[in-house]
Amino acid sequence: MPETSIKGRARESQRETIVLGVETSCDETAAAVVARRPDGSGRILSNVVRAQWEQHRRFGGIVPEIAARAHVECLDEIIAEAMLGAAIGFANLDAVAATGGPGLIGGLLVGVTTAKAIALAHDLDFIAVNHLEAHALTVGLTEGLTPPYLLLLISGGHTQLLIVRGAGNYERLGTTIDDALGEAFDKTAKLLGLGFPGGPAVEQAALSGRPGRFRLPRPMLGRGEPHFSFAGLKTAVRHAAQAVAPIRDQDIADLCADFEAAVAASVSDRVRRAMAITDTRLETGQQRHLVVAGGVAANRRLREALAHVAQGAGYQLHVPPAALCTDNAAMVAWAGAERLARGWTDGLDFQARARWPLDPSATPALGAGKQGAKA
Ligand code: KG4
Ligand code: ZN
C-alpha cells in the first residue's frame, strides 16, 4: 500500500510540485524533470533519453544483462543532464519517481535503487511508478485530458485496451494472448532481414509496397472480448516469404504493406469492440475519448485506421507526440506527480516488480501464453 505522509515542500499543495523521473525498465535510459501546477496541468522542464540500440543491434533483440549494465554505466550522467536542463538542484525537487515495474528486473533495480538513494540523500519522497500507468496518464501532461477514457496501449511488450477511470483505477478490457504488437513488428522485420528496431523499418519498407498481394489473416476479427493475437500473423508472413524465395525488395515491400493492412484491420476491429463495451460502462452523454500510447502509436497507417474508427464511433482520438509515446522519463515523472498530488508515496523498502498488472482483477485472456517483459 502507498504511504500517505508527504515530505517537505509538497505539503503546501497550493503551488507547483517538481518531480524527477527515472526510466530504466527496458532499453532506454531516461531521466526527466516535470512540474505539476495546482490546477492539475503540467510542463516538462527537461527530458533526456538515451537509447541502447547500438549495444543490442548485433544480437537482433534486447539482451537483459547488457541493458542492465548499460543503465548502470550512464544513469548518473543522464540524471545530471536532466537536472542541468531543468536548471534546478535536488533541493528544489518534491519527489523522485522511478519505474518500479513491469519490465526487465536488472534494469528496474538500477533505476529504483538510484532514485531511492537520491530521495534518501536529499530527504525527498520516493514514488514507484507502474510503467503502464505512466503511458496511460501521459495525455494529462501533453493535453490536459482527464479520465475517463479508453486507452489502447501498444508497445514492444504490451498490447492492452483499458478503461482509465483515474490514477490507480483501471479496467482492462483486452490484452494479447501471445505476441505484443511491437514484438510482431520486430519479429516480422527480423525475418525479412530489415533489422532492429523493426517497427520503423517495416513502416519504411511498406511505403513502396502494394497491399493486397498476399492473403494474410486478420486475427481475432469479430471475437466478443477485445483481445489480440499476432503470433499467427507473424507465421503467415514467414510462410509467404518462403513461398516467394528468393525474396526480392519488392516482395518485402509488398509483404510489409500487407502486414500493416492486416494489423490495422485487426486492431480497428478490437478497438471498435472495446468502444462498444466502454459505452455500456461509462456515463451516457459524456464526450468519449480514445487515447493511443506506446511505441507502435508512431505507425502512420495504424493511426489513420484508428482515426477512422474513432470518427465512426464519435470518439475523439488523442495520440501523444512520438517522443512521449515511446519510452521516456517525462511520463514517469508525471505519473509520480499525479500520485504525489494524491498523497501516494512509497517506502524505501519498495521492491522492483518484473510483473505488475494495472488491473489485477482482470481474468487472464483464454489461451494467454507468454508475455513480454517490455512495456
Ligand atoms: O513503447 P516503446 O518505445 O517501448 C516499449 O516496448 O516499452 O515501443 C517500442 C516498440 C518496438 O516494438 C518498435 O518496433 C515499435 O514500438 N515501433 C513501431 C514504430 N515505431 C516504434 N511499430 C510500428 N511502426 C512504427 N513506426
Ligand atoms: Zn513502454
Short mmCIF file of C-alpha atoms and ligand atoms in Angstrom, two decimals:
data_model
loop_
_atom_site.label_atom_id
_atom_site.label_comp_id
_atom_site.label_asym_id
_atom_site.label_seq_id
_atom_site.Cartn_x
_atom_site.Cartn_y
_atom_site.Cartn_z
CA MET A 1 0.00 0.00 0.00
CA PRO A 2 1.25 3.52 -0.71
CA GLU A 3 2.36 5.61 2.22
CA THR A 4 0.38 8.75 2.80
CA SER A 5 2.82 11.10 4.52
CA ILE A 6 4.22 13.73 2.18
CA LYS A 7 7.57 15.27 2.98
CA GLY A 8 8.81 18.82 2.67
CA ARG A 9 7.59 21.27 0.12
CA ALA A 10 4.78 19.17 -1.31
CA ARG A 11 2.73 19.68 1.86
CA GLU A 12 1.84 23.17 0.71
CA SER A 13 -0.43 21.96 -2.05
CA GLN A 14 -1.29 25.39 -3.49
CA ARG A 15 1.88 25.61 -5.54
CA GLU A 16 3.69 23.79 -8.32
CA THR A 17 5.32 20.46 -7.41
CA ILE A 18 8.51 19.34 -9.15
CA VAL A 19 9.36 15.68 -9.71
CA LEU A 20 12.44 13.95 -11.12
CA GLY A 21 11.52 10.81 -13.10
CA VAL A 22 13.77 7.86 -13.91
CA GLU A 23 13.03 5.18 -16.52
CA THR A 24 15.15 2.02 -16.88
CA SER A 25 12.61 -0.77 -17.43
CA CYS A 26 13.77 -1.76 -20.89
CA ASP A 27 16.39 -0.50 -23.32
CA GLU A 28 16.10 3.27 -22.85
CA THR A 29 17.93 5.02 -20.03
CA ALA A 30 15.93 8.16 -19.29
CA ALA A 31 15.57 10.95 -16.76
CA ALA A 32 13.27 13.98 -16.81
CA VAL A 33 12.01 16.78 -14.62
CA VAL A 34 8.33 17.70 -14.73
CA ALA A 35 6.31 20.32 -12.87
CA ARG A 36 2.64 19.95 -11.92
CA ARG A 37 0.58 23.05 -11.19
CA PRO A 38 -2.15 23.05 -8.53
CA ASP A 39 -4.81 23.12 -11.30
CA GLY A 40 -3.58 19.70 -12.49
CA SER A 41 -1.77 20.92 -15.61
CA GLY A 42 1.87 20.08 -16.20
CA ARG A 43 5.01 21.15 -18.01
CA ILE A 44 8.25 19.41 -18.90
CA LEU A 45 11.38 21.12 -17.59
CA SER A 46 13.77 18.61 -19.14
CA ASN A 47 13.53 15.22 -20.84
CA VAL A 48 16.65 13.15 -21.58
CA VAL A 49 16.50 9.74 -23.27
CA ARG A 50 19.43 7.57 -24.32
CA ALA A 51 18.54 4.52 -26.42
CA GLN A 52 20.78 1.46 -26.32
CA TRP A 53 20.12 0.19 -29.86
CA GLU A 54 23.82 0.09 -30.71
CA GLN A 55 24.62 -2.27 -27.82
CA HIS A 56 21.80 -4.69 -28.77
CA ARG A 57 21.71 -4.43 -32.56
CA ARG A 58 24.12 -7.25 -33.32
CA PHE A 59 22.01 -9.66 -31.21
CA GLY A 60 18.84 -8.75 -33.14
CA GLY A 61 16.95 -8.01 -29.91
CA ILE A 62 17.34 -6.78 -26.34
CA VAL A 63 19.74 -8.70 -24.11
CA PRO A 64 18.61 -8.07 -20.47
CA GLU A 65 22.10 -8.25 -18.91
CA ILE A 66 23.54 -5.83 -21.46
CA ALA A 67 20.60 -3.48 -20.86
CA ALA A 68 21.11 -3.51 -17.07
CA ARG A 69 24.83 -2.83 -17.38
CA ALA A 70 24.26 -0.01 -19.86
CA HIS A 71 21.80 1.61 -17.40
CA VAL A 72 24.39 1.42 -14.60
CA GLU A 73 27.02 2.99 -16.82
CA CYS A 74 25.06 6.05 -17.88
CA LEU A 75 22.16 6.71 -15.48
CA ASP A 76 24.10 9.15 -13.24
CA GLU A 77 25.12 11.16 -16.28
CA ILE A 78 21.56 11.18 -17.70
CA ILE A 79 20.13 12.36 -14.37
CA ALA A 80 22.78 15.10 -14.13
CA GLU A 81 21.87 16.17 -17.67
CA ALA A 82 18.15 16.28 -16.79
CA MET A 83 18.80 18.37 -13.66
CA LEU A 84 21.04 20.73 -15.61
CA GLY A 85 18.43 21.03 -18.36
CA ALA A 86 15.78 21.91 -15.78
CA ALA A 87 18.22 24.39 -14.19
CA ILE A 88 17.38 23.25 -10.67
CA GLY A 89 19.14 21.49 -7.80
CA PHE A 90 17.95 18.40 -5.91
CA ALA A 91 16.77 20.68 -3.08
CA ASN A 92 14.17 22.15 -5.46
CA LEU A 93 12.55 18.77 -6.02
CA ASP A 94 9.49 17.47 -4.19
CA ALA A 95 9.93 13.82 -5.10
CA VAL A 96 11.88 11.29 -7.13
CA ALA A 97 9.85 8.79 -9.17
CA ALA A 98 11.25 5.69 -10.80
CA THR A 99 9.64 3.00 -12.90
CA GLY A 100 9.18 0.17 -10.40
CA GLY A 101 7.82 -2.32 -12.97
CA PRO A 102 6.82 -4.08 -15.09
CA GLY A 103 9.99 -4.67 -17.09
CA LEU A 104 13.40 -6.29 -17.10
CA ILE A 105 14.30 -6.78 -13.46
CA GLY A 106 18.01 -5.87 -13.77
CA GLY A 107 17.24 -2.50 -15.30
CA LEU A 108 14.39 -1.81 -12.85
CA LEU A 109 16.75 -2.43 -9.93
CA VAL A 110 19.23 0.12 -11.28
CA GLY A 111 16.59 2.86 -11.63
CA VAL A 112 14.75 2.12 -8.37
CA THR A 113 17.97 1.93 -6.32
CA THR A 114 19.30 5.16 -7.80
CA ALA A 115 16.02 7.00 -7.19
CA LYS A 116 15.82 5.73 -3.59
CA ALA A 117 19.40 6.88 -2.97
CA ILE A 118 18.62 10.39 -4.23
CA ALA A 119 15.43 10.51 -2.15
CA LEU A 120 17.31 9.38 0.96
CA ALA A 121 20.25 11.74 0.48
CA HIS A 122 18.02 14.79 -0.12
CA ASP A 123 15.11 13.86 2.15
CA LEU A 124 12.61 13.67 -0.72
CA ASP A 125 9.60 11.47 -1.27
CA PHE A 126 10.16 8.33 -3.34
CA ILE A 127 7.46 7.14 -5.72
CA ALA A 128 7.46 3.78 -7.53
CA VAL A 129 5.62 4.21 -10.81
CA ASN A 130 3.95 1.49 -12.85
CA HIS A 131 5.35 1.90 -16.39
CA LEU A 132 1.92 1.19 -17.89
CA GLU A 133 0.31 3.85 -15.70
CA ALA A 134 2.98 6.28 -16.92
CA HIS A 135 1.98 5.57 -20.56
CA ALA A 136 -1.71 5.74 -19.56
CA LEU A 137 -1.54 9.18 -17.91
CA THR A 138 0.74 10.92 -20.47
CA VAL A 139 -2.19 12.70 -22.17
CA GLY A 140 -2.78 14.56 -18.91
CA LEU A 141 0.65 16.10 -19.32
CA THR A 142 0.51 16.69 -23.07
CA GLU A 143 -3.12 17.79 -23.50
CA GLY A 144 -4.55 18.17 -20.02
CA LEU A 145 -7.00 15.37 -20.80
CA THR A 146 -8.54 13.90 -17.66
CA PRO A 147 -10.13 10.42 -17.29
CA PRO A 148 -12.31 8.63 -18.06
CA TYR A 149 -11.02 7.50 -21.45
CA LEU A 150 -10.38 4.34 -23.40
CA LEU A 151 -6.67 3.57 -23.72
CA LEU A 152 -5.04 1.48 -26.44
CA LEU A 153 -1.53 0.70 -25.22
CA ILE A 154 0.60 -0.76 -28.00
CA SER A 155 4.31 -1.20 -27.32
CA GLY A 156 7.09 -3.74 -27.64
CA GLY A 157 5.91 -5.69 -24.60
CA HIS A 158 2.26 -4.80 -24.10
CA THR A 159 -0.93 -4.70 -26.12
CA GLN A 160 -3.88 -3.76 -23.99
CA LEU A 161 -7.21 -2.00 -24.08
CA LEU A 162 -8.11 -0.37 -20.77
CA ILE A 163 -10.73 1.99 -19.41
CA VAL A 164 -8.76 4.61 -17.49
CA ARG A 165 -11.05 5.93 -14.75
CA GLY A 166 -8.36 7.82 -12.85
CA ALA A 167 -4.85 7.41 -11.46
CA GLY A 168 -4.69 3.94 -9.90
CA ASN A 169 -8.09 2.99 -11.34
CA TYR A 170 -8.05 0.83 -14.46
CA GLU A 171 -10.32 -1.74 -16.03
CA ARG A 172 -8.59 -3.99 -18.52
CA LEU A 173 -10.89 -4.95 -21.37
CA GLY A 174 -8.45 -6.76 -23.64
CA THR A 175 -4.91 -8.00 -23.89
CA THR A 176 -2.82 -10.13 -26.25
CA ILE A 177 -2.96 -13.88 -25.97
CA ASP A 178 0.52 -14.23 -27.48
CA ASP A 179 2.84 -11.60 -29.00
CA ALA A 180 2.68 -7.88 -28.28
CA LEU A 181 2.07 -5.73 -31.37
CA GLY A 182 5.52 -4.11 -31.31
CA GLU A 183 7.05 -7.55 -30.91
CA ALA A 184 5.15 -8.71 -34.03
CA PHE A 185 6.58 -5.75 -35.96
CA ASP A 186 10.08 -6.51 -34.63
CA LYS A 187 9.87 -10.24 -35.47
CA THR A 188 8.46 -9.54 -38.94
CA ALA A 189 11.33 -7.12 -39.60
CA LYS A 190 13.86 -9.64 -38.38
CA LEU A 191 12.60 -12.48 -40.58
CA LEU A 192 12.55 -10.15 -43.60
CA GLY A 193 16.11 -9.02 -42.82
CA LEU A 194 15.07 -5.43 -42.07
CA GLY A 195 16.98 -5.02 -38.83
CA PHE A 196 16.17 -3.68 -35.37
CA PRO A 197 14.06 -1.98 -34.08
CA GLY A 198 11.57 -3.41 -36.53
CA GLY A 199 8.55 -1.11 -36.39
CA PRO A 200 10.04 1.87 -38.20
CA ALA A 201 11.81 -0.48 -40.67
CA VAL A 202 8.56 -2.26 -41.59
CA GLU A 203 6.77 1.08 -41.92
CA GLN A 204 9.50 2.41 -44.20
CA ALA A 205 9.54 -0.72 -46.42
CA ALA A 206 5.72 -0.69 -46.65
CA LEU A 207 5.81 2.78 -48.22
CA SER A 208 6.93 1.28 -51.54
CA GLY A 209 4.69 -1.78 -51.23
CA ARG A 210 1.26 -2.57 -52.66
CA PRO A 211 -1.16 -4.09 -50.15
CA GLY A 212 -3.48 -6.86 -51.37
CA ARG A 213 -0.95 -9.20 -52.96
CA PHE A 214 -0.57 -11.61 -50.02
CA ARG A 215 -3.56 -13.10 -48.23
CA LEU A 216 -2.56 -12.54 -44.62
CA PRO A 217 -5.03 -13.37 -41.82
CA ARG A 218 -6.92 -10.69 -39.87
CA PRO A 219 -6.54 -12.13 -36.36
CA MET A 220 -9.45 -12.20 -33.86
CA LEU A 221 -11.91 -10.39 -36.12
CA GLY A 222 -15.40 -10.39 -34.61
CA ARG A 223 -14.45 -12.03 -31.30
CA GLY A 224 -16.61 -10.88 -28.38
CA GLU A 225 -13.86 -9.93 -25.97
CA PRO A 226 -11.43 -7.31 -27.31
CA HIS A 227 -8.32 -9.47 -27.03
CA PHE A 228 -5.50 -9.57 -29.59
CA SER A 229 -3.32 -12.24 -31.19
CA PHE A 230 -0.39 -11.66 -33.53
CA ALA A 231 1.62 -14.91 -33.48
CA GLY A 232 -0.38 -16.42 -36.35
CA LEU A 233 0.05 -13.30 -38.47
CA LYS A 234 3.81 -13.40 -37.98
CA THR A 235 3.86 -17.10 -39.01
CA ALA A 236 1.77 -16.27 -42.09
CA VAL A 237 4.38 -13.66 -43.06
CA ARG A 238 7.11 -16.29 -42.74
CA HIS A 239 5.20 -18.74 -44.96
CA ALA A 240 4.51 -16.04 -47.54
CA ALA A 241 8.21 -15.06 -47.56
CA GLN A 242 9.25 -18.70 -48.02
CA ALA A 243 6.77 -19.14 -50.86
CA VAL A 244 8.37 -16.36 -52.92
CA ALA A 245 12.02 -17.24 -52.11
CA PRO A 246 14.49 -15.97 -53.16
CA ILE A 247 12.79 -12.86 -51.82
CA ARG A 248 13.29 -9.54 -53.67
CA ASP A 249 12.97 -5.99 -52.34
CA GLN A 250 9.55 -5.55 -53.95
CA ASP A 251 8.29 -8.77 -52.29
CA ILE A 252 9.47 -7.44 -48.92
CA ALA A 253 7.78 -4.10 -49.51
CA ASP A 254 4.51 -5.78 -50.56
CA LEU A 255 4.61 -8.12 -47.57
CA CYS A 256 5.20 -5.22 -45.18
CA ALA A 257 2.28 -3.32 -46.73
CA ASP A 258 0.04 -6.37 -46.29
CA PHE A 259 1.29 -6.89 -42.74
CA GLU A 260 0.40 -3.29 -41.85
CA ALA A 261 -3.01 -3.66 -43.50
CA ALA A 262 -3.70 -6.85 -41.52
CA VAL A 263 -2.59 -5.18 -38.28
CA ALA A 264 -4.73 -2.12 -38.98
CA ALA A 265 -7.81 -4.27 -39.72
CA SER A 266 -7.35 -6.43 -36.63
CA VAL A 267 -6.61 -3.56 -34.23
CA SER A 268 -9.50 -1.48 -35.64
CA ASP A 269 -11.92 -4.35 -35.07
CA ARG A 270 -10.68 -4.89 -31.50
CA VAL A 271 -10.91 -1.17 -30.69
CA ARG A 272 -14.47 -1.00 -32.08
CA ARG A 273 -15.41 -3.87 -29.81
CA ALA A 274 -13.78 -2.15 -26.80
CA MET A 275 -15.65 1.07 -27.62
CA ALA A 276 -18.96 -0.80 -27.58
CA ILE A 277 -18.11 -2.17 -24.11
CA THR A 278 -16.86 1.22 -22.90
CA ASP A 279 -20.14 2.83 -23.93
CA THR A 280 -22.02 0.47 -21.61
CA ARG A 281 -19.62 1.15 -18.69
CA LEU A 282 -19.28 4.93 -18.75
CA GLU A 283 -21.94 7.54 -18.13
CA THR A 284 -24.04 8.39 -21.16
CA GLY A 285 -23.90 11.89 -22.61
CA GLN A 286 -20.17 12.36 -21.97
CA GLN A 287 -17.74 13.03 -24.83
CA ARG A 288 -15.78 9.80 -25.42
CA HIS A 289 -12.00 9.75 -25.89
CA LEU A 290 -9.63 7.15 -27.34
CA VAL A 291 -6.01 7.57 -26.27
CA VAL A 292 -3.28 5.64 -28.07
CA ALA A 293 0.08 5.20 -26.34
CA GLY A 294 3.25 3.13 -26.70
CA GLY A 295 5.88 2.98 -29.44
CA VAL A 296 3.61 1.43 -32.10
CA ALA A 297 1.38 4.52 -31.91
CA ALA A 298 4.03 6.12 -34.14
CA ASN A 299 2.81 3.97 -37.06
CA ARG A 300 1.08 6.20 -39.58
CA ARG A 301 -1.04 3.50 -41.28
CA LEU A 302 -2.40 2.41 -37.91
CA ARG A 303 -3.05 5.96 -36.76
CA GLU A 304 -5.06 6.63 -39.90
CA ALA A 305 -7.12 3.48 -39.34
CA LEU A 306 -7.76 4.44 -35.71
CA ALA A 307 -8.76 7.98 -36.68
CA HIS A 308 -11.37 6.43 -38.97
CA VAL A 309 -12.65 4.12 -36.21
CA ALA A 310 -12.81 6.99 -33.70
CA GLN A 311 -14.70 9.20 -36.11
CA GLY A 312 -17.21 6.47 -36.86
CA ALA A 313 -17.88 5.89 -33.16
CA GLY A 314 -17.98 9.54 -32.07
CA TYR A 315 -14.74 9.32 -30.10
CA GLN A 316 -12.01 11.97 -30.03
CA LEU A 317 -8.62 10.45 -30.84
CA HIS A 318 -5.56 11.50 -28.82
CA VAL A 319 -2.03 10.39 -29.66
CA PRO A 320 0.79 12.00 -27.65
CA PRO A 321 3.78 13.20 -29.71
CA ALA A 322 6.08 10.33 -30.74
CA ALA A 323 8.82 11.26 -28.24
CA LEU A 324 6.32 10.88 -25.40
CA CYS A 325 4.68 7.73 -26.85
CA THR A 326 7.91 5.76 -26.87
CA ASP A 327 9.62 5.10 -23.55
CA ASN A 328 10.70 8.25 -21.73
CA ALA A 329 11.04 9.54 -18.18
CA ALA A 330 8.76 12.59 -18.50
CA MET A 331 5.80 10.21 -18.36
CA VAL A 332 7.27 8.58 -15.24
CA ALA A 333 7.83 11.95 -13.55
CA TRP A 334 4.28 12.98 -14.48
CA ALA A 335 2.71 9.78 -13.11
CA GLY A 336 4.82 10.37 -9.99
CA ALA A 337 3.50 13.94 -9.72
CA GLU A 338 -0.08 12.71 -10.11
CA ARG A 339 0.45 10.17 -7.32
CA LEU A 340 2.16 12.74 -5.12
CA ALA A 341 -0.82 15.09 -5.56
CA ARG A 342 -2.99 12.33 -4.07
CA GLY A 343 -0.56 11.68 -1.23
CA TRP A 344 0.51 8.30 -2.63
CA THR A 345 4.20 7.83 -1.96
CA ASP A 346 6.22 4.65 -1.40
CA GLY A 347 8.61 3.43 1.24
CA LEU A 348 12.29 2.84 0.60
CA ASP A 349 11.57 -0.88 1.09
CA PHE A 350 9.65 -0.97 -2.23
CA GLN A 351 10.74 -3.97 -4.32
CA ALA A 352 11.00 -3.69 -8.12
CA ARG A 353 8.41 -5.86 -9.88
CA ALA A 354 9.07 -7.63 -13.19
CA ARG A 355 5.29 -8.13 -13.46
CA TRP A 356 2.82 -5.53 -12.31
CA PRO A 357 -0.65 -5.54 -13.94
CA LEU A 358 -2.64 -2.32 -13.94
CA ASP A 359 -5.86 -4.20 -13.32
CA PRO A 360 -5.02 -7.14 -11.04
CA SER A 361 -8.64 -8.29 -11.06
CA ALA A 362 -8.72 -8.87 -14.85
CA THR A 363 -9.18 -12.51 -15.77
CA PRO A 364 -6.41 -13.92 -17.98
CA ALA A 365 -7.27 -14.00 -21.68
CA LEU A 366 -8.16 -17.51 -22.82
CA GLY A 367 -5.08 -19.06 -24.38
CA ALA A 368 -2.79 -16.44 -22.86
CA GLY A 369 0.69 -17.77 -23.07
CA LYS A 370 3.83 -15.80 -22.90
CA GLN A 371 4.03 -12.12 -22.03
CA GLY A 372 6.92 -9.91 -22.98
CA ALA A 373 9.00 -8.29 -20.28
CA LYS A 374 8.96 -4.96 -22.08
CA ALA A 375 6.33 -2.37 -21.59
O1 KG4 B 1 6.89 1.94 -26.10
P1 KG4 B 1 8.18 1.52 -26.73
O2 KG4 B 1 9.16 2.60 -27.08
O3 KG4 B 1 8.98 0.54 -25.84
C1 KG4 B 1 8.40 -0.46 -25.13
O4 KG4 B 1 8.17 -1.52 -25.73
O5 KG4 B 1 8.12 -0.19 -23.94
O6 KG4 B 1 7.79 0.66 -28.02
C2 KG4 B 1 8.77 0.07 -28.82
C3 KG4 B 1 8.06 -0.71 -29.90
C4 KG4 B 1 9.03 -1.57 -30.73
O7 KG4 B 1 8.49 -2.86 -30.85
C5 KG4 B 1 9.07 -0.84 -32.07
O8 KG4 B 1 9.33 -1.69 -33.16
C6 KG4 B 1 7.65 -0.26 -32.13
O9 KG4 B 1 7.40 0.18 -30.81
N1 KG4 B 1 7.58 0.87 -33.07
C7 KG4 B 1 6.82 0.87 -34.18
C8 KG4 B 1 7.08 2.09 -34.85
N2 KG4 B 1 7.99 2.80 -34.09
C9 KG4 B 1 8.27 2.03 -33.00
N3 KG4 B 1 5.98 -0.05 -34.68
C10 KG4 B 1 5.36 0.23 -35.84
N4 KG4 B 1 5.57 1.36 -36.55
C11 KG4 B 1 6.41 2.32 -36.08
N5 KG4 B 1 6.61 3.45 -36.78
ZN ZN B 2 6.75 1.47 -22.70
#
